[in-house]
């Protein structure tokens, strides 16, 4: 059923065979009637790329989109594995800026940082180094999962051409996950905000859900609460797309109630 000899199966079971080919693994998965998750696990155990993962097929489930929309008290955004924004709530636009006001490439989180574009995020030298190491390691991990994704490859090439610092981090060949950071945001109206950045990853779609929160009782928490109240009185600019419409289009974004209160400055890049 698997299309391989009993002798080779025995060698695999005993760990005496070399790394099996994708064709052998596909045959084994078929013969064993593995689920999609079990098949993916088999390929990873054999140190092989899962065939369906060679390109980053970005979709935005309605459940994830609604989750971010309902986090009305916290700035939140959804990014793909290459850190391209896909959807965000009103609080995100009001706190760090509306991504739709920037050219498509300048919306990318990693590009904005290494290209030296304006940002409201203030970091010390130590914090900058830690952020760069973490986000580049995360990007290398993602790129390793999607080696045939042309958009990913172009982003890496552009970053290498634009930033010696990115090249230096990239050549270190670290792999990892960027999952949290404390951030200082210099907001033109609200002043300095101290927030914790939590990054959650969805396994099926490989999306990053980025959420900012402030410690209860702090001035930053009070400022975010006031900002949330201001955002709540603005009507959404566009309706939420249906789930079958939530695939990334040419602009690579889906916007969630992103209107910024008029008293706030809309021009604020980066995360």
PDB file of N, CA, C and O in Angstrom, residues 39-92:
ATOM      1  N   UNK A  39       0.055  13.610   9.161  1.00  0.00           N
ATOM      2  CA  UNK A  39       0.937  13.607   7.978  1.00  0.00           C
ATOM      3  C   UNK A  39       2.005  14.675   8.096  1.00  0.00           C
ATOM      4  O   UNK A  39       3.189  14.428   7.820  1.00  0.00           O
ATOM      5  N   UNK A  40       1.607  15.883   8.526  1.00  0.00           N
ATOM      6  CA  UNK A  40       2.573  16.967   8.698  1.00  0.00           C
ATOM      7  C   UNK A  40       3.604  16.596   9.761  1.00  0.00           C
ATOM      8  O   UNK A  40       4.802  16.868   9.607  1.00  0.00           O
ATOM      9  N   UNK A  41       3.153  15.951  10.828  1.00  0.00           N
ATOM     10  CA  UNK A  41       4.069  15.546  11.895  1.00  0.00           C
ATOM     11  C   UNK A  41       5.066  14.511  11.381  1.00  0.00           C
ATOM     12  O   UNK A  41       6.259  14.558  11.718  1.00  0.00           O
ATOM     13  N   UNK A  42       4.596  13.585  10.560  1.00  0.00           N
ATOM     14  CA  UNK A  42       5.480  12.573   9.980  1.00  0.00           C
ATOM     15  C   UNK A  42       6.583  13.224   9.152  1.00  0.00           C
ATOM     16  O   UNK A  42       7.767  12.864   9.268  1.00  0.00           O
ATOM     17  N   UNK A  43       6.220  14.188   8.320  1.00  0.00           N
ATOM     18  CA  UNK A  43       7.215  14.868   7.489  1.00  0.00           C
ATOM     19  C   UNK A  43       8.230  15.613   8.356  1.00  0.00           C
ATOM     20  O   UNK A  43       9.440  15.599   8.066  1.00  0.00           O
ATOM     21  N   UNK A  44       7.763  16.237   9.422  1.00  0.00           N
ATOM     22  CA  UNK A  44       8.689  16.993  10.266  1.00  0.00           C
ATOM     23  C   UNK A  44       9.618  16.061  11.038  1.00  0.00           C
ATOM     24  O   UNK A  44      10.787  16.387  11.255  1.00  0.00           O
ATOM     25  N   UNK A  45       9.106  14.898  11.463  1.00  0.00           N
ATOM     26  CA  UNK A  45       9.962  13.919  12.126  1.00  0.00           C
ATOM     27  C   UNK A  45      11.081  13.448  11.204  1.00  0.00           C
ATOM     28  O   UNK A  45      12.196  13.164  11.651  1.00  0.00           O
ATOM     29  N   UNK A  46      10.771  13.387   9.916  1.00  0.00           N
ATOM     30  CA  UNK A  46      11.767  12.958   8.933  1.00  0.00           C
ATOM     31  C   UNK A  46      12.611  14.121   8.424  1.00  0.00           C
ATOM     32  O   UNK A  46      13.408  13.953   7.500  1.00  0.00           O
ATOM     33  N   UNK A  47      12.429  15.303   9.038  1.00  0.00           N
ATOM     34  CA  UNK A  47      13.191  16.493   8.644  1.00  0.00           C
ATOM     35  C   UNK A  47      12.947  16.853   7.181  1.00  0.00           C
ATOM     36  O   UNK A  47      13.870  17.205   6.444  1.00  0.00           O
ATOM     37  N   UNK A  48      11.694  16.748   6.784  1.00  0.00           N
ATOM     38  CA  UNK A  48      11.296  17.116   5.419  1.00  0.00           C
ATOM     39  C   UNK A  48      10.217  18.186   5.477  1.00  0.00           C
ATOM     40  O   UNK A  48       9.408  18.221   6.411  1.00  0.00           O
ATOM     41  N   UNK A  49      10.198  19.048   4.460  1.00  0.00           N
ATOM     42  CA  UNK A  49       9.137  20.046   4.369  1.00  0.00           C
ATOM     43  C   UNK A  49       7.822  19.382   4.013  1.00  0.00           C
ATOM     44  O   UNK A  49       7.768  18.517   3.135  1.00  0.00           O
ATOM     45  N   UNK A  50       6.774  19.792   4.693  1.00  0.00           N
ATOM     46  CA  UNK A  50       5.444  19.326   4.312  1.00  0.00           C
ATOM     47  C   UNK A  50       5.124  19.921   2.945  1.00  0.00           C
ATOM     48  O   UNK A  50       5.270  21.137   2.753  1.00  0.00           O
ATOM     49  N   UNK A  51       4.723  19.122   1.954  1.00  0.00           N
ATOM     50  CA  UNK A  51       4.512  19.650   0.600  1.00  0.00           C
ATOM     51  C   UNK A  51       3.639  20.887   0.526  1.00  0.00           C
ATOM     52  O   UNK A  51       3.913  21.810  -0.219  1.00  0.00           O
ATOM     53  N   UNK A  52       2.587  20.936   1.313  1.00  0.00           N
ATOM     54  CA  UNK A  52       1.672  22.065   1.257  1.00  0.00           C
ATOM     55  C   UNK A  52       2.247  23.323   1.891  1.00  0.00           C
ATOM     56  O   UNK A  52       1.651  24.384   1.823  1.00  0.00           O
ATOM     57  N   UNK A  53       3.422  23.221   2.546  1.00  0.00           N
ATOM     58  CA  UNK A  53       3.971  24.363   3.250  1.00  0.00           C
ATOM     59  C   UNK A  53       5.054  25.091   2.472  1.00  0.00           C
ATOM     60  O   UNK A  53       5.666  26.009   2.976  1.00  0.00           O
ATOM     61  N   UNK A  54       5.319  24.680   1.243  1.00  0.00           N
ATOM     62  CA  UNK A  54       6.414  25.294   0.506  1.00  0.00           C
ATOM     63  C   UNK A  54       6.117  26.743   0.148  1.00  0.00           C
ATOM     64  O   UNK A  54       7.018  27.541  -0.049  1.00  0.00           O
ATOM     65  N   UNK A  55       4.830  27.087   0.051  1.00  0.00           N
ATOM     66  CA  UNK A  55       4.436  28.469  -0.192  1.00  0.00           C
ATOM     67  C   UNK A  55       3.499  28.899   0.927  1.00  0.00           C
ATOM     68  O   UNK A  55       2.716  28.107   1.437  1.00  0.00           O
ATOM     69  N   UNK A  56       3.593  30.153   1.274  1.00  0.00           N
ATOM     70  CA  UNK A  56       2.775  30.686   2.349  1.00  0.00           C
ATOM     71  C   UNK A  56       1.404  31.070   1.812  1.00  0.00           C
ATOM     72  O   UNK A  56       1.228  32.153   1.251  1.00  0.00           O
ATOM     73  N   UNK A  57       0.449  30.185   1.941  1.00  0.00           N
ATOM     74  CA  UNK A  57      -0.904  30.434   1.430  1.00  0.00           C
ATOM     75  C   UNK A  57      -1.708  31.144   2.510  1.00  0.00           C
ATOM     76  O   UNK A  57      -2.262  30.526   3.407  1.00  0.00           O
ATOM     77  N   UNK A  58      -1.735  32.457   2.409  1.00  0.00           N
ATOM     78  CA  UNK A  58      -2.299  33.271   3.480  1.00  0.00           C
ATOM     79  C   UNK A  58      -3.813  33.362   3.357  1.00  0.00           C
ATOM     80  O   UNK A  58      -4.335  33.812   2.347  1.00  0.00           O
ATOM     81  N   UNK A  59      -4.499  32.946   4.392  1.00  0.00           N
ATOM     82  CA  UNK A  59      -5.936  33.166   4.517  1.00  0.00           C
ATOM     83  C   UNK A  59      -6.201  33.724   5.905  1.00  0.00           C
ATOM     84  O   UNK A  59      -5.450  33.464   6.854  1.00  0.00           O
ATOM     85  N   UNK A  60      -7.251  34.485   6.009  1.00  0.00           N
ATOM     86  CA  UNK A  60      -7.602  35.118   7.280  1.00  0.00           C
ATOM     87  C   UNK A  60      -8.963  34.597   7.731  1.00  0.00           C
ATOM     88  O   UNK A  60      -9.997  35.058   7.249  1.00  0.00           O
ATOM     89  N   UNK A  61      -8.988  33.629   8.646  1.00  0.00           N
ATOM     90  CA  UNK A  61     -10.274  33.093   9.106  1.00  0.00           C
ATOM     91  C   UNK A  61     -11.121  34.170   9.774  1.00  0.00           C
ATOM     92  O   UNK A  61     -10.597  35.059  10.454  1.00  0.00           O
ATOM     93  N   UNK A  62     -12.409  34.057   9.575  1.00  0.00           N
ATOM     94  CA  UNK A  62     -13.307  35.020  10.191  1.00  0.00           C
ATOM     95  C   UNK A  62     -13.215  35.024  11.705  1.00  0.00           C
ATOM     96  O   UNK A  62     -13.371  36.067  12.344  1.00  0.00           O
ATOM     97  N   UNK A  63     -12.939  33.870  12.309  1.00  0.00           N
ATOM     98  CA  UNK A  63     -12.857  33.791  13.769  1.00  0.00           C
ATOM     99  C   UNK A  63     -11.691  34.614  14.302  1.00  0.00           C
ATOM    100  O   UNK A  63     -11.817  35.286  15.338  1.00  0.00           O
ATOM    101  N   UNK A  64     -10.544  34.598  13.597  1.00  0.00           N
ATOM    102  CA  UNK A  64      -9.389  35.384  14.034  1.00  0.00           C
ATOM    103  C   UNK A  64      -9.646  36.867  13.812  1.00  0.00           C
ATOM    104  O   UNK A  64      -9.298  37.710  14.647  1.00  0.00           O
ATOM    105  N   UNK A  65     -10.286  37.192  12.706  1.00  0.00           N
ATOM    106  CA  UNK A  65     -10.615  38.591  12.409  1.00  0.00           C
ATOM    107  C   UNK A  65     -11.555  39.156  13.478  1.00  0.00           C
ATOM    108  O   UNK A  65     -11.366  40.271  13.977  1.00  0.00           O
ATOM    109  N   UNK A  66     -12.555  38.354  13.859  1.00  0.00           N
ATOM    110  CA  UNK A  66     -13.505  38.820  14.875  1.00  0.00           C
ATOM    111  C   UNK A  66     -12.831  38.959  16.239  1.00  0.00           C
ATOM    112  O   UNK A  66     -13.162  39.861  17.025  1.00  0.00           O
ATOM    113  N   UNK A  67     -11.889  38.067  16.535  1.00  0.00           N
ATOM    114  CA  UNK A  67     -11.161  38.150  17.796  1.00  0.00           C
ATOM    115  C   UNK A  67     -10.470  39.501  17.933  1.00  0.00           C
ATOM    116  O   UNK A  67     -10.566  40.165  18.977  1.00  0.00           O
ATOM    117  N   UNK A  68      -9.769  39.930  16.892  1.00  0.00           N
ATOM    118  CA  UNK A  68      -9.054  41.191  16.934  1.00  0.00           C
ATOM    119  C   UNK A  68     -10.025  42.360  16.997  1.00  0.00           C
ATOM    120  O   UNK A  68      -9.806  43.339  17.718  1.00  0.00           O
ATOM    121  N   UNK A  69     -11.122  42.264  16.261  1.00  0.00           N
ATOM    122  CA  UNK A  69     -12.103  43.347  16.280  1.00  0.00           C
ATOM    123  C   UNK A  69     -12.684  43.551  17.676  1.00  0.00           C
ATOM    124  O   UNK A  69     -12.900  44.691  18.114  1.00  0.00           O
ATOM    125  N   UNK A  70     -12.886  42.455  18.389  1.00  0.00           N
ATOM    126  CA  UNK A  70     -13.545  42.551  19.698  1.00  0.00           C
ATOM    127  C   UNK A  70     -12.582  42.901  20.826  1.00  0.00           C
ATOM    128  O   UNK A  70     -13.025  43.102  21.960  1.00  0.00           O
ATOM    129  N   UNK A  71     -11.309  42.961  20.538  1.00  0.00           N
ATOM    130  CA  UNK A  71     -10.358  43.450  21.529  1.00  0.00           C
ATOM    131  C   UNK A  71     -10.371  44.981  21.506  1.00  0.00           C
ATOM    132  O   UNK A  71      -9.369  45.630  21.228  1.00  0.00           O
ATOM    133  N   UNK A  72     -11.514  45.539  21.816  1.00  0.00           N
ATOM    134  CA  UNK A  72     -11.721  46.978  21.616  1.00  0.00           C
ATOM    135  C   UNK A  72     -10.928  47.832  22.589  1.00  0.00           C
ATOM    136  O   UNK A  72     -10.736  49.029  22.354  1.00  0.00           O
ATOM    137  N   UNK A  73     -10.439  47.257  23.678  1.00  0.00           N
ATOM    138  CA  UNK A  73      -9.693  48.036  24.652  1.00  0.00           C
ATOM    139  C   UNK A  73      -8.186  47.961  24.439  1.00  0.00           C
ATOM    140  O   UNK A  73      -7.435  48.615  25.158  1.00  0.00           O
ATOM    141  N   UNK A  74      -7.754  47.168  23.448  1.00  0.00           N
ATOM    142  CA  UNK A  74      -6.317  46.966  23.235  1.00  0.00           C
ATOM    143  C   UNK A  74      -5.967  47.136  21.763  1.00  0.00           C
ATOM    144  O   UNK A  74      -6.696  46.661  20.896  1.00  0.00           O
ATOM    145  N   UNK A  75      -4.850  47.788  21.471  1.00  0.00           N
ATOM    146  CA  UNK A  75      -4.363  47.803  20.087  1.00  0.00           C
ATOM    147  C   UNK A  75      -4.022  46.381  19.655  1.00  0.00           C
ATOM    148  O   UNK A  75      -3.304  45.664  20.353  1.00  0.00           O
ATOM    149  N   UNK A  76      -4.526  45.964  18.502  1.00  0.00           N
ATOM    150  CA  UNK A  76      -4.293  44.598  18.040  1.00  0.00           C
ATOM    151  C   UNK A  76      -4.220  44.565  16.521  1.00  0.00           C
ATOM    152  O   UNK A  76      -4.929  45.304  15.836  1.00  0.00           O
ATOM    153  N   UNK A  77      -3.358  43.696  16.009  1.00  0.00           N
ATOM    154  CA  UNK A  77      -3.168  43.570  14.567  1.00  0.00           C
ATOM    155  C   UNK A  77      -2.886  42.107  14.239  1.00  0.00           C
ATOM    156  O   UNK A  77      -2.375  41.356  15.072  1.00  0.00           O
ATOM    157  N   UNK A  78      -3.235  41.707  13.019  1.00  0.00           N
ATOM    158  CA  UNK A  78      -2.938  40.371  12.521  1.00  0.00           C
ATOM    159  C   UNK A  78      -1.913  40.497  11.399  1.00  0.00           C
ATOM    160  O   UNK A  78      -2.117  41.273  10.459  1.00  0.00           O
ATOM    161  N   UNK A  79      -0.814  39.752  11.499  1.00  0.00           N
ATOM    162  CA  UNK A  79       0.216  39.748  10.456  1.00  0.00           C
ATOM    163  C   UNK A  79       0.402  38.335   9.933  1.00  0.00           C
ATOM    164  O   UNK A  79       0.132  37.350  10.637  1.00  0.00           O
ATOM    165  N   UNK A  80       0.870  38.228   8.685  1.00  0.00           N
ATOM    166  CA  UNK A  80       1.197  36.907   8.168  1.00  0.00           C
ATOM    167  C   UNK A  80       2.588  36.512   8.660  1.00  0.00           C
ATOM    168  O   UNK A  80       3.228  37.225   9.440  1.00  0.00           O
ATOM    169  N   UNK A  81       3.097  35.370   8.191  1.00  0.00           N
ATOM    170  CA  UNK A  81       4.375  34.859   8.671  1.00  0.00           C
ATOM    171  C   UNK A  81       5.544  35.740   8.279  1.00  0.00           C
ATOM    172  O   UNK A  81       6.623  35.656   8.876  1.00  0.00           O
ATOM    173  N   UNK A  82       5.364  36.605   7.274  1.00  0.00           N
ATOM    174  CA  UNK A  82       6.403  37.542   6.869  1.00  0.00           C
ATOM    175  C   UNK A  82       6.250  38.908   7.481  1.00  0.00           C
ATOM    176  O   UNK A  82       6.926  39.854   7.080  1.00  0.00           O
ATOM    177  N   UNK A  83       5.335  39.045   8.461  1.00  0.00           N
ATOM    178  CA  UNK A  83       5.075  40.290   9.169  1.00  0.00           C
ATOM    179  C   UNK A  83       4.481  41.379   8.283  1.00  0.00           C
ATOM    180  O   UNK A  83       4.762  42.567   8.438  1.00  0.00           O
ATOM    181  N   UNK A  84       3.604  40.954   7.368  1.00  0.00           N
ATOM    182  CA  UNK A  84       2.791  41.882   6.592  1.00  0.00           C
ATOM    183  C   UNK A  84       1.437  42.022   7.277  1.00  0.00           C
ATOM    184  O   UNK A  84       0.756  41.017   7.506  1.00  0.00           O
ATOM    185  N   UNK A  85       1.000  43.229   7.631  1.00  0.00           N
ATOM    186  CA  UNK A  85      -0.305  43.397   8.276  1.00  0.00           C
ATOM    187  C   UNK A  85      -1.445  42.939   7.372  1.00  0.00           C
ATOM    188  O   UNK A  85      -1.465  43.241   6.179  1.00  0.00           O
ATOM    189  N   UNK A  86      -2.388  42.230   7.968  1.00  0.00           N
ATOM    190  CA  UNK A  86      -3.556  41.754   7.233  1.00  0.00           C
ATOM    191  C   UNK A  86      -4.846  42.398   7.725  1.00  0.00           C
ATOM    192  O   UNK A  86      -5.750  42.656   6.949  1.00  0.00           O
ATOM    193  N   UNK A  87      -4.939  42.646   9.016  1.00  0.00           N
ATOM    194  CA  UNK A  87      -6.134  43.273   9.589  1.00  0.00           C
ATOM    195  C   UNK A  87      -5.765  43.849  10.943  1.00  0.00           C
ATOM    196  O   UNK A  87      -4.849  43.365  11.605  1.00  0.00           O
ATOM    197  N   UNK A  88      -6.483  44.886  11.348  1.00  0.00           N
ATOM    198  CA  UNK A  88      -6.189  45.539  12.622  1.00  0.00           C
ATOM    199  C   UNK A  88      -7.442  46.219  13.121  1.00  0.00           C
ATOM    200  O   UNK A  88      -8.396  46.449  12.377  1.00  0.00           O
ATOM    201  N   UNK A  89      -7.458  46.541  14.410  1.00  0.00           N
ATOM    202  CA  UNK A  89      -8.637  47.208  14.958  1.00  0.00           C
ATOM    203  C   UNK A  89      -8.406  48.715  15.077  1.00  0.00           C
ATOM    204  O   UNK A  89      -7.325  49.227  14.784  1.00  0.00           O
ATOM    205  N   UNK A  90      -9.445  49.410  15.517  1.00  0.00           N
ATOM    206  CA  UNK A  90      -9.375  50.876  15.604  1.00  0.00           C
ATOM    207  C   UNK A  90      -8.308  51.327  16.584  1.00  0.00           C
ATOM    208  O   UNK A  90      -7.636  52.343  16.377  1.00  0.00           O
ATOM    209  N   UNK A  91      -8.134  50.574  17.664  1.00  0.00           N
ATOM    210  CA  UNK A  91      -7.140  50.946  18.661  1.00  0.00           C
ATOM    211  C   UNK A  91      -5.724  50.891  18.100  1.00  0.00           C
ATOM    212  O   UNK A  91      -4.866  51.699  18.468  1.00  0.00           O
ATOM    213  N   UNK A  92      -5.463  49.933  17.227  1.00  0.00           N
ATOM    214  CA  UNK A  92      -4.128  49.854  16.634  1.00  0.00           C
ATOM    215  C   UNK A  92      -3.847  51.101  15.788  1.00  0.00           C
ATOM    216  O   UNK A  92      -2.789  51.710  15.887  1.00  0.00           O
TER     217      UNK A  92
END
